Structure formats: structure tokens, C-alpha cells
PDB file of C-alpha atoms and ligand atoms in Angstrom:
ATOM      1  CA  UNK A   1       0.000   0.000   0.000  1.00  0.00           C
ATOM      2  CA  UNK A   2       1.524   3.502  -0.912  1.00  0.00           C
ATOM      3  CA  UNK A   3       0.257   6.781   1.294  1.00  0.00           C
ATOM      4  CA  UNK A   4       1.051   9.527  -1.010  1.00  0.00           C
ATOM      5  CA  UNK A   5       1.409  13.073   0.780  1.00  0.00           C
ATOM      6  CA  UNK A   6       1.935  16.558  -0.998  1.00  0.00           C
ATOM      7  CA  UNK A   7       4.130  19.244   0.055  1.00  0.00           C
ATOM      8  CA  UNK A   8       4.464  22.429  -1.435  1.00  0.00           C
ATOM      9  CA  UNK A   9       7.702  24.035  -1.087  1.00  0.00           C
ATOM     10  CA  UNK A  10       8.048  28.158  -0.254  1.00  0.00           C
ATOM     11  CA  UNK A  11       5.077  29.026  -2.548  1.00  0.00           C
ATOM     12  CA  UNK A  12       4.887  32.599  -0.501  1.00  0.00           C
ATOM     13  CA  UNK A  13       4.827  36.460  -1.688  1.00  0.00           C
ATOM     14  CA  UNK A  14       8.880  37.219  -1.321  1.00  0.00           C
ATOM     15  CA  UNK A  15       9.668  34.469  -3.799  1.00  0.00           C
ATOM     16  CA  UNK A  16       6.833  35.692  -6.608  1.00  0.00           C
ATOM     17  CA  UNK A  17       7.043  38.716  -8.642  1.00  0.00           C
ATOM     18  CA  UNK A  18       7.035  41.701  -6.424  1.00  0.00           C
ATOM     19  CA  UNK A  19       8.555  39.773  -3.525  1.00  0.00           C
ATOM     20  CA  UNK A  20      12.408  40.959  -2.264  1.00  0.00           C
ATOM     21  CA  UNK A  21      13.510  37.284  -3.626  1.00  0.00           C
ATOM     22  CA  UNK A  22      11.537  37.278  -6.804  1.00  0.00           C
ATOM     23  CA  UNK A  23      11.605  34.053  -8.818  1.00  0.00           C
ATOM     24  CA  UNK A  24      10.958  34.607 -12.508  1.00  0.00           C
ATOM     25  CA  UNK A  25       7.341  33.516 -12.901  1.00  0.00           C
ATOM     26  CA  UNK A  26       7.444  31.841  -9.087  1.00  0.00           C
ATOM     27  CA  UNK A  27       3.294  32.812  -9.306  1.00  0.00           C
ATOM     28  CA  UNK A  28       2.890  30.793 -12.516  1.00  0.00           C
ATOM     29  CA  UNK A  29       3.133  27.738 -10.930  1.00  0.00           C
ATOM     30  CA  UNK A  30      -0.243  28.463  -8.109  1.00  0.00           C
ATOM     31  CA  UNK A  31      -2.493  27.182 -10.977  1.00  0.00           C
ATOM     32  CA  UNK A  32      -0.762  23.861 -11.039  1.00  0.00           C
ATOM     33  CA  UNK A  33      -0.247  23.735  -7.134  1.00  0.00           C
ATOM     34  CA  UNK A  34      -4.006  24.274  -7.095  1.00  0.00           C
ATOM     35  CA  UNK A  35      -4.784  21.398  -9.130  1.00  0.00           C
ATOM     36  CA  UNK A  36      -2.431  19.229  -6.850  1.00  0.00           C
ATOM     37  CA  UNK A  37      -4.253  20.277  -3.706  1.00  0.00           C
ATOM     38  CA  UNK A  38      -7.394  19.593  -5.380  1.00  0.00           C
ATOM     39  CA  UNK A  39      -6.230  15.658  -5.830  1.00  0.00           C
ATOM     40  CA  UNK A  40      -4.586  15.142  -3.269  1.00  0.00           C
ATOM     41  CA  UNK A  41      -7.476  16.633  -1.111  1.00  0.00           C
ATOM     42  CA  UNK A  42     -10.102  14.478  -2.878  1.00  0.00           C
ATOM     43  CA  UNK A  43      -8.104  11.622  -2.327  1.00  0.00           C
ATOM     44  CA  UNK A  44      -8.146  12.485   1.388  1.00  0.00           C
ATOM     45  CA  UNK A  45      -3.794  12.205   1.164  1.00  0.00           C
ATOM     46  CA  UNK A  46      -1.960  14.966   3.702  1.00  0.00           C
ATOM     47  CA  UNK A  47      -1.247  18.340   2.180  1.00  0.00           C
ATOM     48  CA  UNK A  48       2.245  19.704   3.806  1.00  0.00           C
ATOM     49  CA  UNK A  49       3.076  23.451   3.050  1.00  0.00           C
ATOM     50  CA  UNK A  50       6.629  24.571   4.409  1.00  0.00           C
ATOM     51  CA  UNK A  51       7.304  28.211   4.545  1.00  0.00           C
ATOM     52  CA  UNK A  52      10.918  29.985   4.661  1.00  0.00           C
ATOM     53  CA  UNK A  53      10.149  31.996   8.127  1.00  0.00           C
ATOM     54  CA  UNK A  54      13.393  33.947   9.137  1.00  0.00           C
ATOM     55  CA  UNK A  55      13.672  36.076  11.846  1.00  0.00           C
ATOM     56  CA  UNK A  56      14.366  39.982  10.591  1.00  0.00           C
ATOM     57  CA  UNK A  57      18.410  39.306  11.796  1.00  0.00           C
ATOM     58  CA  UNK A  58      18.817  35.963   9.758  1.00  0.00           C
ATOM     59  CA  UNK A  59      21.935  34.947   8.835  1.00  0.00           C
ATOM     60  CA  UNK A  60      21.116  34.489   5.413  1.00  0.00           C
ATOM     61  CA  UNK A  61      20.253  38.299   4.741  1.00  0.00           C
ATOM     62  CA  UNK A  62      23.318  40.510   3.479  1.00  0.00           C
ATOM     63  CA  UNK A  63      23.165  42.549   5.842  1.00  0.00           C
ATOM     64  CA  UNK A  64      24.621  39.678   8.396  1.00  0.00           C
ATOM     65  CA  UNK A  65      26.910  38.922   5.662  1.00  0.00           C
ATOM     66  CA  UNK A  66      24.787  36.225   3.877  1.00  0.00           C
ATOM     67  CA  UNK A  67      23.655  36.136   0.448  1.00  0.00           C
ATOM     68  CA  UNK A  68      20.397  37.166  -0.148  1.00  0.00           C
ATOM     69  CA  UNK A  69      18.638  40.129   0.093  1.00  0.00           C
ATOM     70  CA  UNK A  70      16.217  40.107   3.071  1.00  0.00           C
ATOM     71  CA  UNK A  71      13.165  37.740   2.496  1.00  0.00           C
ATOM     72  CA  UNK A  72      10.209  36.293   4.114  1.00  0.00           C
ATOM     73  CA  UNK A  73      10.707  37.719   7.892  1.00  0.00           C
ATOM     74  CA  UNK A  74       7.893  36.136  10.441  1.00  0.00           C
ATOM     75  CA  UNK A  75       4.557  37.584  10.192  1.00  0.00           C
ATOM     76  CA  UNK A  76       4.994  39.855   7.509  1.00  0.00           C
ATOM     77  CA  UNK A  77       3.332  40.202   4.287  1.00  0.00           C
ATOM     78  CA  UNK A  78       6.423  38.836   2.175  1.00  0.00           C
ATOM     79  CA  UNK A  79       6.399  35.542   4.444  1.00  0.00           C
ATOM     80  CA  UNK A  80       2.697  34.904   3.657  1.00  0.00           C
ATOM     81  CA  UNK A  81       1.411  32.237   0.941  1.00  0.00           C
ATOM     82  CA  UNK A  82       0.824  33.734  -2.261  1.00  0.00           C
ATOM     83  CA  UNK A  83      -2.688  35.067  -2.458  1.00  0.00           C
ATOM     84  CA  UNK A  84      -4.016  32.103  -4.988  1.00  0.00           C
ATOM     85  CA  UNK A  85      -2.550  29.670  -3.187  1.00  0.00           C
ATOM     86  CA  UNK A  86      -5.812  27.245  -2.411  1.00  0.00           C
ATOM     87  CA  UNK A  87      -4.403  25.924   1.104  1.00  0.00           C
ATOM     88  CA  UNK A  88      -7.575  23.674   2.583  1.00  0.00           C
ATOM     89  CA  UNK A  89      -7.782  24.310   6.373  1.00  0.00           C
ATOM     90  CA  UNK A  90      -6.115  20.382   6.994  1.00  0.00           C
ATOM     91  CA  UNK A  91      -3.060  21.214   5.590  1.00  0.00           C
ATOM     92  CA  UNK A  92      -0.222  21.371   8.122  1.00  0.00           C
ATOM     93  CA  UNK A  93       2.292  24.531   7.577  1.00  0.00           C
ATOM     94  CA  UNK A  94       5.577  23.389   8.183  1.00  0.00           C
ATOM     95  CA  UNK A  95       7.819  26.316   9.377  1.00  0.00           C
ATOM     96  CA  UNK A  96      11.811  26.665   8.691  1.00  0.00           C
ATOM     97  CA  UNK A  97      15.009  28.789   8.873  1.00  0.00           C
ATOM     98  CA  UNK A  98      13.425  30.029  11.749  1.00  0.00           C
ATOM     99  CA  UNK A  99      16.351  30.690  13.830  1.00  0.00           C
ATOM    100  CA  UNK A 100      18.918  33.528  13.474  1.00  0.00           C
ATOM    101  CA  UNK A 101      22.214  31.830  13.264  1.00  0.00           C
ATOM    102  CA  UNK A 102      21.584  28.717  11.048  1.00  0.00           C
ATOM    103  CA  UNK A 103      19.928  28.328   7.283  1.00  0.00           C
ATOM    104  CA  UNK A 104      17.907  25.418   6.015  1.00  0.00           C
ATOM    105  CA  UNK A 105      17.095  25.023   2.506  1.00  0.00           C
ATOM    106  CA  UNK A 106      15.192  21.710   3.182  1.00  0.00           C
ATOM    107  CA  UNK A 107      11.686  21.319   4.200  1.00  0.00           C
ATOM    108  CA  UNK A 108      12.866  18.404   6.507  1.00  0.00           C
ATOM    109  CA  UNK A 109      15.933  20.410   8.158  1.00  0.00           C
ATOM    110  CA  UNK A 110      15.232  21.140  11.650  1.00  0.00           C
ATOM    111  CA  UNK A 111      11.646  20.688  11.790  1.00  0.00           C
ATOM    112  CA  UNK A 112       9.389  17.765  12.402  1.00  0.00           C
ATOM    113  CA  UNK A 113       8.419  17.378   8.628  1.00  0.00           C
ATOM    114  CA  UNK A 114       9.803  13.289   8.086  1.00  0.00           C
ATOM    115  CA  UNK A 115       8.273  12.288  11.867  1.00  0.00           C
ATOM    116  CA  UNK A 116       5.117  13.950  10.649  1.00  0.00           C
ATOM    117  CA  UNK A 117       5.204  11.762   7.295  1.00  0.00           C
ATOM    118  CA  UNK A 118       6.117   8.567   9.287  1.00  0.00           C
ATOM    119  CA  UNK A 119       2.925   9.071  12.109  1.00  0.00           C
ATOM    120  CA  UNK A 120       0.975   8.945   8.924  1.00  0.00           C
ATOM    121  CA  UNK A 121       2.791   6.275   7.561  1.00  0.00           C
ATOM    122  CA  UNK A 122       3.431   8.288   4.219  1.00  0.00           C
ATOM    123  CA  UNK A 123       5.573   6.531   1.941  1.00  0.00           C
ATOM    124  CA  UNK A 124       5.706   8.867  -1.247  1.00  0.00           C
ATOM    125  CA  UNK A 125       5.356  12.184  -1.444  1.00  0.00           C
ATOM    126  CA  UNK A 126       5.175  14.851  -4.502  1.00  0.00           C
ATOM    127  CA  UNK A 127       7.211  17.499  -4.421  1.00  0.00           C
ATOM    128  CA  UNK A 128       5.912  21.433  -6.016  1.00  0.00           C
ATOM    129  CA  UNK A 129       7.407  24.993  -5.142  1.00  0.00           C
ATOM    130  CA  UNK A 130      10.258  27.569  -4.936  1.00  0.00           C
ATOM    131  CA  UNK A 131      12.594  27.510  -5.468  1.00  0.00           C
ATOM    132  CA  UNK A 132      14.091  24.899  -7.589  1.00  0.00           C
ATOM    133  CA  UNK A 133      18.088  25.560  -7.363  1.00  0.00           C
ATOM    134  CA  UNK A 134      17.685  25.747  -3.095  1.00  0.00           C
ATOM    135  CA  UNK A 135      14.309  24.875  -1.268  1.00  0.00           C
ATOM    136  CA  UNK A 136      12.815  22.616  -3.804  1.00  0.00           C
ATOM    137  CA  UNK A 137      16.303  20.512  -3.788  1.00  0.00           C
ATOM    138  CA  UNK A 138      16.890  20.571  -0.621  1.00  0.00           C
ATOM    139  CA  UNK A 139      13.842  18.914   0.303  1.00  0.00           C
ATOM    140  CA  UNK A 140      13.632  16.522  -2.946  1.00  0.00           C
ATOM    141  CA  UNK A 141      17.160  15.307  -1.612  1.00  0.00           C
ATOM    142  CA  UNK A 142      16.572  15.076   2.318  1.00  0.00           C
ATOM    143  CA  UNK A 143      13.270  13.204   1.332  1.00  0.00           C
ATOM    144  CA  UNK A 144      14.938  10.403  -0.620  1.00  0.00           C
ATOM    145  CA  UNK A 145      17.645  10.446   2.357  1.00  0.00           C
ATOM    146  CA  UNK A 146      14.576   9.461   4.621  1.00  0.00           C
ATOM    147  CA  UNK A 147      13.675   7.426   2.567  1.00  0.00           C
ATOM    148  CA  UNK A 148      10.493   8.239   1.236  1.00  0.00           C
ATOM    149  CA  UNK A 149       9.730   8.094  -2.662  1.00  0.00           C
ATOM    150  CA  UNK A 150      10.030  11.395  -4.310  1.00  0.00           C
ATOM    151  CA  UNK A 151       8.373  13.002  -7.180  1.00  0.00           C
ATOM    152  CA  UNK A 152       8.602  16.003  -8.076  1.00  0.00           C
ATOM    153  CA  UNK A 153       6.444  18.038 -10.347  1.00  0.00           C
ATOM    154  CA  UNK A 154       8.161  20.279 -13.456  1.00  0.00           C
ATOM    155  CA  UNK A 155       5.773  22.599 -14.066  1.00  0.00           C
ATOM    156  CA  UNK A 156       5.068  22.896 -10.403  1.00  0.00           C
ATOM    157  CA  UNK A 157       8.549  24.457  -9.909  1.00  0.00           C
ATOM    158  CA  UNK A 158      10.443  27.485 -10.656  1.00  0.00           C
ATOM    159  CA  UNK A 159      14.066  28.435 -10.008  1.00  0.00           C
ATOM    160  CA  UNK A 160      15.989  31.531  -8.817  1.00  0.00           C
ATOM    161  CA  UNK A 161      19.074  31.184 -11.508  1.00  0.00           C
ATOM    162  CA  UNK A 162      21.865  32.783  -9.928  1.00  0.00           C
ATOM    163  CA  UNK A 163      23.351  31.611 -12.239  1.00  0.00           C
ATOM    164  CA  UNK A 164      21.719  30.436 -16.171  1.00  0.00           C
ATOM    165  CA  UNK A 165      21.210  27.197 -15.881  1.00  0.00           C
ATOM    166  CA  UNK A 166      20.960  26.653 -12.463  1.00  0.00           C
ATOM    167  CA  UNK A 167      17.473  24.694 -12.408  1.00  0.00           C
ATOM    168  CA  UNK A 168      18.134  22.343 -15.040  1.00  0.00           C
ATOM    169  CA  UNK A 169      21.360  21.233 -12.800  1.00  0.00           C
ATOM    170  CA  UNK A 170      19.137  21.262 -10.083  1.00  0.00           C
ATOM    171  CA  UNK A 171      16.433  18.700 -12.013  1.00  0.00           C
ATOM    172  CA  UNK A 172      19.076  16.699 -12.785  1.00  0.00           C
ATOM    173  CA  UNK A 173      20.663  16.430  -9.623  1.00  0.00           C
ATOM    174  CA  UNK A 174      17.425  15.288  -8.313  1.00  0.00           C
ATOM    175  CA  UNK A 175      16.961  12.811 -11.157  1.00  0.00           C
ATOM    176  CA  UNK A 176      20.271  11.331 -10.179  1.00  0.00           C
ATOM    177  CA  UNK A 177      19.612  10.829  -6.648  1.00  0.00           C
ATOM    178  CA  UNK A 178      16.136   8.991  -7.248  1.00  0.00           C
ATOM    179  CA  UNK A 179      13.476  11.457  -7.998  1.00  0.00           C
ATOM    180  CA  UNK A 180      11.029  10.810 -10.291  1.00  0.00           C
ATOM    181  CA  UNK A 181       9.244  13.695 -12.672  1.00  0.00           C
ATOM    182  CA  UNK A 182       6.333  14.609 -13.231  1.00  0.00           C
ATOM    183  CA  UNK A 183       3.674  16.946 -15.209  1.00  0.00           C
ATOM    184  CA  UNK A 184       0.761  18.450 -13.182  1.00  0.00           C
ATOM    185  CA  UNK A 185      -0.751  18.901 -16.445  1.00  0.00           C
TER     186      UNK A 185
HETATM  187  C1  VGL B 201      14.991  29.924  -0.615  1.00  0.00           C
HETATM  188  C2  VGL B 201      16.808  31.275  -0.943  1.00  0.00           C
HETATM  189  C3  VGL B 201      16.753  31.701   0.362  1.00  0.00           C
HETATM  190  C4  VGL B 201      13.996  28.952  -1.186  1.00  0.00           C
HETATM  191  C5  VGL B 201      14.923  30.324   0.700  1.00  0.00           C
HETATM  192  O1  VGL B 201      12.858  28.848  -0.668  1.00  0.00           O
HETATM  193  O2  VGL B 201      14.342  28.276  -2.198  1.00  0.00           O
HETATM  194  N1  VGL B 201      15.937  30.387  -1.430  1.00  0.00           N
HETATM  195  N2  VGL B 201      15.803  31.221   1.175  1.00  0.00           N
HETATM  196 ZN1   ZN B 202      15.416  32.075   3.079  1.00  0.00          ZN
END
């Protein structure tokens, strides 16, 4: 018997168009998230949604010599789900990066994500969200490291692209290590 779970990845304002992080097109992808959560809810399978939530002196920000410009603070506007973003009330929000001195990339670094998946006795889970080159690898690769199958869905995910190119090498890494892809339509 498989238990399938979803998690969507970072899908919040700082990482869309507008936001202090902006992924190219990070909003196109709330359409296909949508349909996802519409599935996965009708299939009655756990919706997981983590969200970067730094505290306003995170190491990460430049101005405490990190490398990105300052994104997705707690309770502020830029840290909230993108508008469109259809989360159903039983979805659990997974929060990370939360403390000042340390990053995490991965959904599954320093929370309770994987003991979460294992009480429900989740054995696959679909992977969707920003950004591809960091949050969306991070998790892909600390999922198949606990084991669960991984899937993760193309058009569901956008990258940031520091450098060109950056995605692809992303996909592929995650390809390598055991992921599988997948359209959302
Ligand atoms: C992310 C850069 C910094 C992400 C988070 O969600 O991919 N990227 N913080
Ligand atoms: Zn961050």
C-alpha cells in the first residue's frame, strides 16, 4: 500500500514577482499547485506546506553577511502564501530557517516534517514549489535520504538562476539521486 502526501515548497509572496527574492514567474506555478491540492485533497492524502520563516536578523540576509537580500521575515506580508494559493484548512504549515544563526534550505531540516510523514505512515510524497536551485532541492534530496519516494512536479517548480542554468542542474541532480518527474498537467 503507498500513502502519497503533498508538500508544497516556499510558494509565498517574497519568492513571486514583487517579492524581495523574486523568482521569474514563481506565481505561474499556483495554478498547477491548485490542481495538486485539489487531488490530493479528494483523495483524502496529507497536504504539507513549508514556509521559509526567518527572523528579521537571519543569517542568510546581506546585511549579516549572507547572500540574499532580506526575504520572508515572520509575520509579515512577504512571508505569507501567495494570495491564490488554495491551502484547505487540513493542511499542516511546516515552518523553517526560523532561527537567526543557522539556514535550512530543506523542508525536513530542523523541523518535524519526516516524523510527521512517518505518524501517517506516508511513503511517497510529490514534491511542487520555490525555489528549484535551493528549497525545492533541498527537500527533494533530504526526502529520498529518509527514505520516502520522491516526485517532483516540473511545471510545479520554478528556479531563482543565480546563475543560467541553475534549475536544469538542479532537475538533474534530483533525477540522479532517485526522484522521479512529473507533469501536473
Ligand atoms: C529559498 C533562498 C533563500 C527557497 C529560501 O525557498 O528556495 N531560497 N531562502
Ligand atoms: Zn530564506
Amino acid at each position: 500500500m503507498t500513502k502519497h502526501a503533498l508538500i508544497i515548497v516556499d510558494l509565498q509572496n517574497d519568492f513571486c514577482p514583487g517579492g524581495s527574492l523574486a523568482v521569474t514567474d514563481g506565481d505561474k506555478i499556483v495554478p498547477v499547485v491548485n490542481r495538486l491540492i485539489r487531488t490530493f485533497e479528494e483523495a483524502g492524502q496529507p497536504i504539507f506546506a513549508t514556509r521559509d520563516w526567518h527572523p528579521a536578523n537571519h543569517c542568510s540576509f546581506q546585511d549579516q553577511g549572507g547572500p540574499w537580500p532580506p526575504h520572508c521575515v515572520q509575520n509579515t506580508i512577504g512571508a505569507e502564501f501567495h494570495p491564490d494559493l488554495k491551502l484547505p484548512p487540513g493542511a499542516t504549515v511546516i515552518s523553517k530557517a526560523t532561527s537567526a544563526q543557522r539556514e535550512a534550505y530543506s523542508g525536513f531540516d530542523g523541523t518535524d516534517l519526516a516524523s510527521r510523514l512517518k505518524l501517517a505512515e506516508v511513503d511517497t510524497v510529490t514534491v511542487c514549489g520555490l525555489a528549484t536551485d535551493y528549497c525545492v532541492k533541498g527537500t527533494v534530496s533530504d526526502g529520498l535520504s529518509e527514505g520516502f519516494k520522491v516526485t517532483v512536479v516540473e511545471n510545479g517548480i520554478r528556479g531563482v538562476n543565480v546563475k543560467p542554468g541553475d534549475s536544469e542542474k538542479a532537475l538533474t541532480e534530483m533525477k540522479r539521486n532517485g526522484a522521479l518527474v512529473a507533469s501536473g498537467e
